[in-house]
mmCIF file of C-alpha atoms in Angstrom:
data_model
loop_
_atom_site.group_PDB
_atom_site.id
_atom_site.type_symbol
_atom_site.label_atom_id
_atom_site.label_comp_id
_atom_site.label_asym_id
_atom_site.label_seq_id
_atom_site.Cartn_x
_atom_site.Cartn_y
_atom_site.Cartn_z
ATOM 1 C CA MET S 3 125.330 12.409 -107.502
ATOM 2 C CA ASP S 4 128.909 13.717 -106.358
ATOM 3 C CA ARG S 5 130.588 16.211 -108.653
ATOM 4 C CA LYS S 6 133.276 13.685 -109.649
ATOM 5 C CA VAL S 7 130.603 11.238 -111.292
ATOM 6 C CA CYS S 8 129.028 14.471 -113.034
ATOM 7 C CA HIS S 9 132.402 15.177 -114.537
ATOM 8 C CA GLU S 10 133.034 11.779 -115.558
ATOM 9 C CA MET S 11 129.520 11.625 -117.310
ATOM 10 C CA LYS S 12 130.303 14.934 -118.946
ATOM 11 C CA LYS S 13 133.358 13.048 -120.830
ATOM 12 C CA ILE S 14 131.199 10.502 -122.424
ATOM 13 C CA ARG S 15 130.195 11.447 -125.641
ATOM 14 C CA GLU S 16 127.209 9.588 -126.630
ATOM 15 C CA LYS S 17 124.559 10.588 -128.589
ATOM 16 C CA ASN S 18 121.801 8.767 -126.941
ATOM 17 C CA PRO S 19 123.185 8.256 -123.683
ATOM 18 C CA PHE S 20 121.297 6.121 -121.235
ATOM 19 C CA VAL S 21 121.970 7.872 -118.117
ATOM 20 C CA ARG S 22 120.602 5.511 -115.543
ATOM 21 C CA GLY S 23 123.203 2.716 -116.798
ATOM 22 C CA LEU S 24 125.965 5.102 -117.195
ATOM 23 C CA VAL S 25 125.819 6.306 -113.594
ATOM 24 C CA SER S 26 126.538 2.563 -112.750
ATOM 25 C CA TRP S 27 129.029 2.245 -115.354
ATOM 26 C CA VAL S 28 131.505 4.758 -114.406
ATOM 27 C CA GLY S 29 132.047 2.932 -111.367
ATOM 28 C CA PHE S 30 132.175 5.039 -108.274
ATOM 29 C CA LYS S 31 130.797 4.172 -104.908
ATOM 30 C CA GLN S 32 126.603 4.088 -104.628
ATOM 31 C CA THR S 33 124.342 4.260 -101.668
ATOM 32 C CA ALA S 34 120.891 3.579 -101.805
ATOM 33 C CA VAL S 35 118.465 6.353 -100.162
ATOM 34 C CA GLU S 36 115.238 5.044 -99.405
ATOM 35 C CA TYR S 37 111.951 7.206 -99.224
ATOM 36 C CA VAL S 38 108.540 6.897 -99.238
ATOM 37 C CA ARG S 39 106.884 8.405 -102.518
ATOM 38 C CA ASP S 40 103.479 10.332 -101.916
ATOM 39 C CA GLU S 41 100.943 9.703 -104.363
ATOM 40 C CA ARG S 42 100.423 11.810 -107.094
ATOM 41 C CA LEU S 43 98.122 14.651 -106.230
ATOM 42 C CA ALA S 44 96.742 15.681 -109.854
ATOM 43 C CA GLY S 45 97.146 14.471 -113.408
ATOM 44 C CA GLU S 46 98.448 11.405 -114.688
ATOM 45 C CA THR S 47 102.229 10.073 -115.466
ATOM 46 C CA LYS S 48 103.975 11.567 -118.641
ATOM 47 C CA TYR S 49 105.708 8.217 -118.914
ATOM 48 C CA PRO S 50 103.026 5.894 -120.507
ATOM 49 C CA LEU S 51 103.841 2.340 -121.343
ATOM 50 C CA LYS S 52 105.188 3.177 -124.811
ATOM 51 C CA LYS S 53 107.906 5.403 -123.286
ATOM 52 C CA MET S 54 108.860 2.692 -120.648
ATOM 53 C CA LEU S 55 109.393 0.026 -123.095
ATOM 54 C CA LYS S 56 111.496 2.266 -125.306
ATOM 55 C CA LEU S 57 113.474 3.134 -122.135
ATOM 56 C CA SER S 58 113.824 -0.814 -121.214
ATOM 57 C CA MET S 59 115.017 -1.259 -124.869
ATOM 58 C CA ASP S 60 117.405 1.511 -124.752
ATOM 59 C CA GLY S 61 118.933 -0.129 -121.619
ATOM 60 C CA ILE S 62 119.287 -3.526 -122.958
ATOM 61 C CA THR S 63 121.031 -2.229 -126.233
ATOM 62 C CA SER S 64 123.137 0.218 -124.384
ATOM 63 C CA PHE S 65 124.792 -2.343 -121.973
ATOM 64 C CA SER S 66 124.237 -5.721 -123.581
ATOM 65 C CA TYR S 67 124.917 -8.087 -126.422
ATOM 66 C CA LYS S 68 122.642 -10.986 -125.096
ATOM 67 C CA PRO S 69 119.738 -10.243 -127.636
ATOM 68 C CA LEU S 70 122.535 -10.344 -130.511
ATOM 69 C CA LYS S 71 123.763 -13.810 -128.909
ATOM 70 C CA LEU S 72 120.201 -14.995 -128.548
ATOM 71 C CA ALA S 73 119.557 -14.633 -132.317
ATOM 72 C CA SER S 74 122.936 -16.941 -132.742
ATOM 73 C CA ILE S 75 121.464 -19.484 -130.269
ATOM 74 C CA ALA S 76 118.268 -19.874 -131.971
ATOM 75 C CA GLY S 77 119.718 -20.278 -135.246
ATOM 76 C CA VAL S 78 121.652 -23.132 -134.143
ATOM 77 C CA ALA S 79 118.587 -24.507 -132.140
ATOM 78 C CA LEU S 80 116.575 -24.202 -135.358
ATOM 79 C CA SER S 81 119.360 -25.703 -137.582
ATOM 80 C CA ALA S 82 119.544 -28.544 -135.204
ATOM 81 C CA ILE S 83 115.640 -29.177 -135.065
ATOM 82 C CA GLY S 84 115.698 -29.516 -138.757
ATOM 83 C CA PHE S 85 118.862 -31.716 -139.085
ATOM 84 C CA ILE S 86 117.126 -34.285 -136.449
ATOM 85 C CA SER S 87 113.771 -33.910 -137.982
ATOM 86 C CA MET S 88 115.291 -34.829 -141.293
ATOM 87 C CA PHE S 89 116.124 -38.266 -139.853
ATOM 88 C CA LEU S 90 112.974 -38.459 -138.588
ATOM 89 C CA VAL S 91 111.238 -37.783 -141.741
ATOM 90 C CA LEU S 92 113.250 -40.326 -143.409
ATOM 91 C CA TYR S 93 112.795 -43.058 -141.005
ATOM 92 C CA LEU S 94 109.106 -42.514 -141.276
ATOM 93 C CA LYS S 95 109.292 -42.393 -145.232
ATOM 94 C CA LEU S 96 111.308 -45.496 -145.483
ATOM 95 C CA PHE S 97 109.682 -47.475 -142.568
ATOM 96 C CA THR S 98 106.165 -46.402 -142.371
ATOM 97 C CA ASN S 99 103.558 -45.074 -144.345
ATOM 98 C CA SER S 100 102.538 -41.957 -141.897
ATOM 99 C CA THR S 101 104.262 -39.384 -143.945
ATOM 100 C CA ILE S 102 102.440 -36.778 -145.926
ATOM 101 C CA THR S 103 104.182 -36.273 -149.269
ATOM 102 C CA GLY S 104 106.172 -33.211 -149.783
ATOM 103 C CA TRP S 105 105.146 -31.740 -146.540
ATOM 104 C CA SER S 106 107.823 -33.055 -144.133
ATOM 105 C CA SER S 107 110.736 -32.508 -146.646
ATOM 106 C CA LEU S 108 109.740 -28.972 -147.004
ATOM 107 C CA LEU S 109 109.435 -28.495 -143.176
ATOM 108 C CA VAL S 110 112.777 -29.800 -142.712
ATOM 109 C CA ILE S 111 114.520 -27.634 -145.583
ATOM 110 C CA GLN S 112 112.711 -24.540 -144.266
ATOM 111 C CA LEU S 113 113.968 -25.181 -140.492
ATOM 112 C CA PHE S 114 117.423 -25.898 -141.361
ATOM 113 C CA PHE S 115 118.164 -23.108 -143.746
ATOM 114 C CA SER S 116 115.860 -20.630 -141.546
ATOM 115 C CA GLY S 117 118.254 -21.693 -138.686
ATOM 116 C CA ILE S 118 121.361 -21.294 -140.593
ATOM 117 C CA THR S 119 119.999 -17.822 -141.934
ATOM 118 C CA LEU S 120 119.563 -16.701 -138.368
ATOM 119 C CA PHE S 121 122.770 -18.068 -137.066
ATOM 120 C CA ILE S 122 124.598 -15.771 -139.794
ATOM 121 C CA LEU S 123 122.434 -12.883 -138.888
ATOM 122 C CA GLY S 124 123.529 -13.474 -135.140
ATOM 123 C CA MET S 125 127.073 -13.367 -136.028
ATOM 124 C CA ILE S 126 126.658 -10.379 -138.110
ATOM 125 C CA GLY S 127 124.901 -8.653 -135.265
ATOM 126 C CA GLU S 128 127.991 -9.737 -132.960
ATOM 127 C CA TYR S 129 130.152 -7.702 -135.235
ATOM 128 C CA ILE S 130 127.862 -4.699 -135.485
ATOM 129 C CA GLY S 131 127.820 -4.984 -131.539
ATOM 130 C CA ARG S 132 131.409 -4.776 -131.274
ATOM 131 C CA ILE S 133 131.513 -1.796 -133.992
ATOM 132 C CA TYR S 134 128.605 -0.001 -132.016
ATOM 133 C CA ASP S 135 130.586 -0.605 -128.766
ATOM 134 C CA GLU S 136 133.886 1.278 -130.335
ATOM 135 C CA ALA S 137 131.653 4.146 -132.084
ATOM 136 C CA LYS S 138 130.363 4.993 -128.379
ATOM 137 C CA ASP S 139 134.184 5.395 -127.460
ATOM 138 C CA ARG S 140 133.651 5.106 -123.733
ATOM 139 C CA PRO S 141 136.889 4.935 -121.641
ATOM 140 C CA LEU S 142 138.455 1.557 -120.940
ATOM 141 C CA TYR S 143 138.642 2.762 -117.451
ATOM 142 C CA ILE S 144 138.184 5.490 -114.939
ATOM 143 C CA VAL S 145 141.090 6.676 -112.755
ATOM 144 C CA ARG S 146 139.625 8.115 -109.489
ATOM 145 C CA GLU S 147 142.724 9.438 -107.982
ATOM 146 C CA SER S 148 146.237 9.380 -108.893
ATOM 147 C CA TYR S 149 149.491 9.709 -106.655
ATOM 148 C CA GLY S 150 152.784 10.768 -107.442
ATOM 149 C CA LEU S 151 152.374 11.672 -111.297
ATOM 150 C CA GLN S 152 153.495 15.150 -112.094
ATOM 151 C CA SER S 153 151.591 15.474 -115.271
ATOM 152 C CA THR S 154 148.802 13.792 -117.249
ATOM 153 C CA THR S 155 150.104 14.815 -120.395
ATOM 154 C CA HIS S 156 153.224 13.580 -122.357
ATOM 155 C CA SER S 157 155.048 15.349 -124.951
ATOM 156 C CA VAL S 158 155.845 13.293 -128.018
ATOM 157 C CA GLN S 159 159.528 13.051 -128.606
ATOM 158 C CA SER S 160 161.639 12.235 -131.687
ATOM 159 C CA PRO S 161 162.579 8.491 -132.124
ATOM 160 C CA VAL S 162 165.934 7.370 -130.864
ATOM 161 C CA HIS S 163 168.138 5.471 -133.710
ATOM 162 C CA PHE S 164 170.460 2.935 -132.748
ATOM 163 C CA LYS S 165 173.455 1.768 -134.895
#
């Protein structure tokens, strides 16, 4: 890893950094180095399945809102299924004798309101995800090099008043 990458990584003040993702996120050029790994000579891995699952969840939650969006999509889908089922139950009740009393209406209500609840939770999750993103305080961009700038610090001047 280049010194510039290390310097930029040190600027990021996250409590639980996902280093594998941050290395790519800082945006410098990367090159793969292929090698053949020798077999472990003694002992067993210190990274069991439980730790690997935690690592994957850290990676997903550090750089993606897709699980939150998935809750919203699932909520809309459940509500739609409940709404369509309502018409199906009404049709079966009015035109056939094949409905079980109480069961179908309970299923429709449960599907519909569970879907709405899941959709609302997904929307709240979207907002929490944005708050989380702001709390991480990652820079919007990283400048690799600059040309023709004398100083990166600017003094604050008093405002100019026009008459």
